[in-house]
Short mmCIF file of C-alpha atoms in Angstrom, two decimals:
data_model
loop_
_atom_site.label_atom_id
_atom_site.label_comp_id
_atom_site.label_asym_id
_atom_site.label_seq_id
_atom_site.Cartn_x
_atom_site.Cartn_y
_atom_site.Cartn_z
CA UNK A 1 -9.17 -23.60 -14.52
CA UNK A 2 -12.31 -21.75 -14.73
CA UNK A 3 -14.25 -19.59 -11.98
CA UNK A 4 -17.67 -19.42 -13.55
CA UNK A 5 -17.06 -17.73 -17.12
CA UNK A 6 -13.69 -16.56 -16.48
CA UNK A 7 -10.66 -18.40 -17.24
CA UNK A 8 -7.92 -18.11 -14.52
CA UNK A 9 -4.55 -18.49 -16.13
CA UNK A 10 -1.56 -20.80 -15.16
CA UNK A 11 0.55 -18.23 -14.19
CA UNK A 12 1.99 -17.10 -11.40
CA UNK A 13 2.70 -13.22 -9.48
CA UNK A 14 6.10 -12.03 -8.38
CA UNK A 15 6.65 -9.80 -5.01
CA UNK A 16 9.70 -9.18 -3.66
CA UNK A 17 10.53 -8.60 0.03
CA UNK A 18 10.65 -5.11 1.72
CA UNK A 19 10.65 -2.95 5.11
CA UNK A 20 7.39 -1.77 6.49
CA UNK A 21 5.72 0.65 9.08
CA UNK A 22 2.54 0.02 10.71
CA UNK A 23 1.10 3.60 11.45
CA UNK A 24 -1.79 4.52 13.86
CA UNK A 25 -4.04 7.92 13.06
CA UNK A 26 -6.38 8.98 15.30
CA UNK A 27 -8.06 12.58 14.98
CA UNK A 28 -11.50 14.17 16.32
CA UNK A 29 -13.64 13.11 14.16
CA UNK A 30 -14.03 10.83 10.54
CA UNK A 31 -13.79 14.10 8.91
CA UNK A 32 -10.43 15.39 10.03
CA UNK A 33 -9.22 11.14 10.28
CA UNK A 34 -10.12 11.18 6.43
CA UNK A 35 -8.33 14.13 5.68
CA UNK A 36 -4.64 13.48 7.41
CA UNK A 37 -5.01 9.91 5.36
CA UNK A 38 -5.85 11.34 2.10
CA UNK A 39 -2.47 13.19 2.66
CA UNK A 40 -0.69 11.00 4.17
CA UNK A 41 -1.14 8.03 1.37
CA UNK A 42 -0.81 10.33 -1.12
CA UNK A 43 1.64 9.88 -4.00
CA UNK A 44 2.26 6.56 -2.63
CA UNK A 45 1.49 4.07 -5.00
CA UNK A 46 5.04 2.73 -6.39
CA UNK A 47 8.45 2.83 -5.08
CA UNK A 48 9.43 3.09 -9.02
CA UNK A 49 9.39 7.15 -8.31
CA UNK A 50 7.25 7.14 -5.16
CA UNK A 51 9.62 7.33 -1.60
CA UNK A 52 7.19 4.51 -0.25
CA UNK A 53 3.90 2.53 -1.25
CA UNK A 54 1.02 3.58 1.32
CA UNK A 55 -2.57 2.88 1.88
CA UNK A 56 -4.97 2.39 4.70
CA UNK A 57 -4.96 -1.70 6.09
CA UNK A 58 -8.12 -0.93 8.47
CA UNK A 59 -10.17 2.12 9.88
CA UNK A 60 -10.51 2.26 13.98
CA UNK A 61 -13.53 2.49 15.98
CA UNK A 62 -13.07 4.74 18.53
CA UNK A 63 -12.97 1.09 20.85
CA UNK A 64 -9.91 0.29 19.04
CA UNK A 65 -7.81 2.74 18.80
CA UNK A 66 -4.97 3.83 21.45
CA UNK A 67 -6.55 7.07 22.44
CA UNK A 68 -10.45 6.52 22.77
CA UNK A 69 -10.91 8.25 19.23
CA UNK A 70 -11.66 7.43 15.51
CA UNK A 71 -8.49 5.72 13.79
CA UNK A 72 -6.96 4.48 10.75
CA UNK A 73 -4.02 1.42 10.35
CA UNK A 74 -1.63 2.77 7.57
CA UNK A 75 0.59 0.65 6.14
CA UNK A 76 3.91 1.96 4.43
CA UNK A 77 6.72 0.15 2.09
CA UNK A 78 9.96 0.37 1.12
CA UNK A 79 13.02 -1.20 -0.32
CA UNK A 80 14.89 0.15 2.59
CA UNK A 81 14.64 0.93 6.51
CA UNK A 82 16.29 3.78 5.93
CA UNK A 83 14.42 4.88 2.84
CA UNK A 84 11.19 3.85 4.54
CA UNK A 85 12.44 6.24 7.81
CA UNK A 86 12.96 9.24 6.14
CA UNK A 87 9.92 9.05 4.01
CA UNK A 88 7.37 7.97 6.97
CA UNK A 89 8.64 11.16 8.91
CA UNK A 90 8.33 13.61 6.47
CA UNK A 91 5.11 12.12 5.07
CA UNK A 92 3.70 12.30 8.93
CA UNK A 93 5.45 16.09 9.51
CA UNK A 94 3.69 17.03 6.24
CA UNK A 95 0.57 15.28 5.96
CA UNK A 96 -0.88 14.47 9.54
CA UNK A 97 1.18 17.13 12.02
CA UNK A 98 -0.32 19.61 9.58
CA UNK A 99 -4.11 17.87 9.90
CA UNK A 100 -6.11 19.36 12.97
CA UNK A 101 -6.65 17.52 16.18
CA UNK A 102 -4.64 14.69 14.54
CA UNK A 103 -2.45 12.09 17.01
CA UNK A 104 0.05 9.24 15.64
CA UNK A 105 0.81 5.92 17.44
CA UNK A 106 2.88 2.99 16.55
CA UNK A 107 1.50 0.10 15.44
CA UNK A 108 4.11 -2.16 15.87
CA UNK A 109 5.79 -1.04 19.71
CA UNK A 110 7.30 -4.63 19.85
CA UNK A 111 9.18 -4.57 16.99
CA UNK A 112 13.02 -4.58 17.31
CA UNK A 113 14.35 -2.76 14.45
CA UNK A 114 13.33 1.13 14.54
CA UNK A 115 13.30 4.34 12.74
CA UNK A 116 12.67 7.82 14.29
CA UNK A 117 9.33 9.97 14.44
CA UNK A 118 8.56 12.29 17.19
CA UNK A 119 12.61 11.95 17.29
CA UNK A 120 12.80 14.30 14.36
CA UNK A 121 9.44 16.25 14.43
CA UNK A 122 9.81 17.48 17.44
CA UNK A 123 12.36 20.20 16.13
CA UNK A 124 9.40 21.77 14.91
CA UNK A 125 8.63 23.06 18.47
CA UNK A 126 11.52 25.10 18.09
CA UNK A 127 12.51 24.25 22.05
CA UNK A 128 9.11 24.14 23.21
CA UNK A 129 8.04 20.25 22.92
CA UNK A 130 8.04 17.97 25.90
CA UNK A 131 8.58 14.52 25.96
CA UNK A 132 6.98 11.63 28.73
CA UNK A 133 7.67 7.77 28.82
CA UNK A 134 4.80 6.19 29.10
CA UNK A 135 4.51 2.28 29.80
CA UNK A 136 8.07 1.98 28.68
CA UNK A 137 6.92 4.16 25.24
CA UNK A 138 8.14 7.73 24.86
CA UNK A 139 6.29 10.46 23.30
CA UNK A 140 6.59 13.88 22.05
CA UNK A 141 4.12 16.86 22.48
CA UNK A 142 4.32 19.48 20.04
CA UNK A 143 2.82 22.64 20.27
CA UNK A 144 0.57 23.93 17.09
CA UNK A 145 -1.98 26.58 16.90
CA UNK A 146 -4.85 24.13 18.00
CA UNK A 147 -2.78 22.75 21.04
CA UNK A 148 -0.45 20.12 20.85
CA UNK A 149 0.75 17.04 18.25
CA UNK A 150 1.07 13.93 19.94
CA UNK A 151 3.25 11.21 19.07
CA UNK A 152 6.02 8.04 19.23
CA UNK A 153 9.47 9.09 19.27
CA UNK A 154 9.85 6.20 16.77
CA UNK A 155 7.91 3.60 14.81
CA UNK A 156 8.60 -0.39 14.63
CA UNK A 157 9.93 -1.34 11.32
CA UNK A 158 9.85 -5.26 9.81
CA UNK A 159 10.06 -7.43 7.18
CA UNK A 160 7.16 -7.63 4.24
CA UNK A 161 6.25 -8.52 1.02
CA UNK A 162 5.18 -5.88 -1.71
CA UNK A 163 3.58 -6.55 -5.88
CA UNK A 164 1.24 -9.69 -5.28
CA UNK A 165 -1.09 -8.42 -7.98
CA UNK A 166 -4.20 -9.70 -10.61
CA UNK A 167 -4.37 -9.05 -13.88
CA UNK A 168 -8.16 -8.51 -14.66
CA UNK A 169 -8.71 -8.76 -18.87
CA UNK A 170 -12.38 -7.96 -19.52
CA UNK A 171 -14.66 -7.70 -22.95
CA UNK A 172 -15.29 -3.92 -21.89
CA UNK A 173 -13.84 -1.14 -19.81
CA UNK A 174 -17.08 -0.73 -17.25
CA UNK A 175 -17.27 -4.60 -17.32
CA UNK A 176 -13.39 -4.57 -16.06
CA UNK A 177 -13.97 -1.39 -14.24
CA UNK A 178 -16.50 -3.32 -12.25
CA UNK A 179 -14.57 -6.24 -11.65
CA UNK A 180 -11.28 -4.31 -10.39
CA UNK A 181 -13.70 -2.62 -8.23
CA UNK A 182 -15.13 -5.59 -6.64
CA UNK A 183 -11.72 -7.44 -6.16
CA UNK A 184 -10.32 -4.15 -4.32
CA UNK A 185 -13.21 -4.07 -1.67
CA UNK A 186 -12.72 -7.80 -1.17
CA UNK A 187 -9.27 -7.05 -0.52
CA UNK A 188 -10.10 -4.13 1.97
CA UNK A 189 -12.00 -6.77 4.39
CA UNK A 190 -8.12 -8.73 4.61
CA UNK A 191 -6.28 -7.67 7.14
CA UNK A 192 -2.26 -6.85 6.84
CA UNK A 193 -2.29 -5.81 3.32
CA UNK A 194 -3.07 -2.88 1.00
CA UNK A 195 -3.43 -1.84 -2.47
CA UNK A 196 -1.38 1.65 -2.78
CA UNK A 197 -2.95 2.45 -6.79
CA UNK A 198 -5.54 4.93 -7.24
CA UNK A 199 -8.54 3.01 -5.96
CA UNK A 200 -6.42 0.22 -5.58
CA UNK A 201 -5.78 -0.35 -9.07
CA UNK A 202 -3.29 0.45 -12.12
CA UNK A 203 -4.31 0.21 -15.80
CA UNK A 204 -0.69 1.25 -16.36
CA UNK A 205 1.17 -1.74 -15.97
CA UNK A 206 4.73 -1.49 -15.87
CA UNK A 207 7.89 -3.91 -17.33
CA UNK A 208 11.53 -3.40 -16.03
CA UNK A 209 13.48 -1.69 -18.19
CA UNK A 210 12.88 0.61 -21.81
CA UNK A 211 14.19 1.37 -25.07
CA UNK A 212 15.32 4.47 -23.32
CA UNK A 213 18.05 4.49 -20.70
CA UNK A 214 16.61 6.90 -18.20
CA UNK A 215 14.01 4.77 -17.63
CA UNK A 216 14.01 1.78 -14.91
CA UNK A 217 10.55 0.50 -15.82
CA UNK A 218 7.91 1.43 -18.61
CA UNK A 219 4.34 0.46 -20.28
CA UNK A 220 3.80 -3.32 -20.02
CA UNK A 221 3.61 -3.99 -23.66
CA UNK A 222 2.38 -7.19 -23.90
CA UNK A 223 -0.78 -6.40 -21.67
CA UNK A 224 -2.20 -3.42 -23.60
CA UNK A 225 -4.41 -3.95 -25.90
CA UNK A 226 -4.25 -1.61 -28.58
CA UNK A 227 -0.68 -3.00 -28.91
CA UNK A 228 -1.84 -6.52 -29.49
CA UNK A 229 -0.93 -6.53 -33.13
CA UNK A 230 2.44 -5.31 -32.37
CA UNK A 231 3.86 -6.88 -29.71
CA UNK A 232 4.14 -11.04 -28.22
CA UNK A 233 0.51 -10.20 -26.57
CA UNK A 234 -0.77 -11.22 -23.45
CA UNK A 235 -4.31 -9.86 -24.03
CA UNK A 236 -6.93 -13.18 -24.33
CA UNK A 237 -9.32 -12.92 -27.43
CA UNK A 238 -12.32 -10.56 -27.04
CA UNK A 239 -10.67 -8.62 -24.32
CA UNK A 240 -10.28 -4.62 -24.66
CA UNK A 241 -9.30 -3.61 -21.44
CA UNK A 242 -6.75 -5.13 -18.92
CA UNK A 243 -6.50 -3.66 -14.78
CA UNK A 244 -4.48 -4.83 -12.53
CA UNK A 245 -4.83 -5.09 -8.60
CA UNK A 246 -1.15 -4.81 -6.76
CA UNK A 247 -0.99 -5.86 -3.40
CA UNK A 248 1.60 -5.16 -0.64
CA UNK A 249 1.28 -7.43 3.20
CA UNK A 250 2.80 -7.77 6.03
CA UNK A 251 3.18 -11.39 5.25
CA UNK A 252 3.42 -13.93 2.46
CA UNK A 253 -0.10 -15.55 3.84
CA UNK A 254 -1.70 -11.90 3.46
CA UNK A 255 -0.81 -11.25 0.31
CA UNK A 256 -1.87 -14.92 -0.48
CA UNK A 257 -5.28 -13.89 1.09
CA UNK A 258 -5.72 -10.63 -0.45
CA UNK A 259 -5.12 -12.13 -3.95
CA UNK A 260 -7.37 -15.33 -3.38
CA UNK A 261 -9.92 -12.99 -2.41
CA UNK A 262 -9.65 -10.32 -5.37
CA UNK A 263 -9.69 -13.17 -7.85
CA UNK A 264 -12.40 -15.22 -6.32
CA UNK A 265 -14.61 -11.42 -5.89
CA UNK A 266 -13.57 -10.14 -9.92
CA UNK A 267 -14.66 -13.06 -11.26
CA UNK A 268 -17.88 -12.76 -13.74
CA UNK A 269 -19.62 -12.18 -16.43
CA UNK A 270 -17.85 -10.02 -19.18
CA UNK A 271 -14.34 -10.90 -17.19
CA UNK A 272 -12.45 -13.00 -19.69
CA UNK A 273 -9.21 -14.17 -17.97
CA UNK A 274 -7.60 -13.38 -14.71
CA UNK A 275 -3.59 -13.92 -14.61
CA UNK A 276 -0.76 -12.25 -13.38
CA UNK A 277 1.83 -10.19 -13.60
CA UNK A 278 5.91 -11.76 -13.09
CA UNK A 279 9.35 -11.88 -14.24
CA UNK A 280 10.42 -14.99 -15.04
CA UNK A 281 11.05 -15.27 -11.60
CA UNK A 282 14.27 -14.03 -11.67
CA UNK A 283 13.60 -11.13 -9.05
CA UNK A 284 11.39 -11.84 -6.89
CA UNK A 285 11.63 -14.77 -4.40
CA UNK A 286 7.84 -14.79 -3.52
CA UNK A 287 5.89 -16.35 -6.09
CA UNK A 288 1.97 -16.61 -6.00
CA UNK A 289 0.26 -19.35 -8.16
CA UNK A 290 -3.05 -18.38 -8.92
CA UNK A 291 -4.23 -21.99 -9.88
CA UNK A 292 -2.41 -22.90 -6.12
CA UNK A 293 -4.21 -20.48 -4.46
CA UNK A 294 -7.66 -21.66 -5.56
CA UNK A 295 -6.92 -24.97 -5.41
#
């Protein structure tokens, strides 16, 4: 299968199933909104040594969001609810409670399984916070030097799906630069999913396992292309540079989405072969077929 000059590869990518949050950030202004994200996604790209995977679904018009101000939708991962709970709080009692004029909301009120926020945060007021129910949702006010924190005692936690991902193998590195860059944005205009990697993308590929023993994962070998004479090489002919775009979703279908859409947008001239990045299928039970999802 070809799209235009690019070949797409009969292959297939491997998620696997996690917990995730669904966190609201509002703030004063796009300034301060910016900053508390920046934070708050930081070192957040791979639960390999990361606590969670993180990265902004949608930004908030002031219309939109649950307090009349300018908002972001941050998505966050992890293998475990519990896991995922202790790194959302400290991540918000870090990142955004530090942030002037910053607020946090949960995105998913409905959901039945839970793990505490404002619960835990509000220690910080040091017996000064107040708490008020509100439409069945309770909320903690914090004092801080520019007034108070708002937000949920606790955020909604469920089920979703985390490493969809393309493998982008282009001629040059600004050719494949390029092309990673235009399959991000595409991604950024589908709802429900993220791409946690610096700009949304990875040139460090990783395989599970290493020749050394305090290692869970290391360099994917057969994807780098100085290594091409060395190794059972995945690396097409003519290609010297290979990104990849990783995708966690909320769902199988946005993950689906945000891959159709990267491949279909990194497509091009100079872009050699797009394929993917799995396991055998041995660990992961959600497998994406990039010839299936162009079909």
């Amino acid at each position: 299968m070809k799209l235009g000059p690019t070949e797409i590869v009969d292959t297939f990518a491997e998620a696997f199933g996690m917990r995730y949050c669904r966190v609201i950030v509002t703030a004063h202004d796009p300034h301060w909104l910016d900053a508390a994200v920046r934070e708050l996604c930081g070192y957040g790209t791979s639960v390999i040594a990361c606590d969670a995977e993180v990265g902004v679904d949608q930004w908030l018009s002031t219309d939109e969001s649950p307090d009349g101000r300018v908002g972001a939708v941050v998505l966050a991962f992890g293998f475990s609810t519990d896991a995922l709970g202790k790194a959302i709080a400290n991540r918000i009692g870090q990142c955004v409670m530090t942030c002037p004029s910053t607020a946090v909301f949960d995105g998913m009120p409905q959901a039945e399984e839970k793990v505490p926020l404002g619960k835990r945060l509000r220690f910080f007021g040091d017996g000064f916070q107040k708490s008020k129910v509100i439409a069945g949702r309770r909320y903690w006010r914090i004092p801080v030097m520019d007034g108070e924190f708002l937000c949920e005692e606790s955020l909604g936690v469920a089920k979703g799906v985390a490493g969809g991902n393309i493998l982008i193998q282009g001629a040059t590195q600004p050719t494949t630069l390029d092309a990673a860059r235009r399959g991000v944005e595409a991604i950024q205009q589908v709802t429900n999913s993220i791409t946690p990697f610096p700009g949304g993308v990875a040139r460090s590929g990783s395989k599970v396992g290493s020749k050394y023993k305090a290692l869970k994962a290391s360099t994917s070998d057969p994807y780098c292309p100085t290594l091409r004479s060395r190794v059972e090489s995945q690396v097409v002919e003519g290609a010297s540079c290979v990104l990849e775009i990783v995708i966690d979703g909320t769902t199988e279908a946005s993950v689906a989405a945000a891959m159709t859409a990267a491949t279909n947008a990194a497509a091009g001239e100079g872009v050699l072969a797009i394929s993917a990045g799995n396991y055998g299928g041995k660990l992961g039970k959600f497998h994406f077929h990039l010839h299936q999802l162009l079909a």
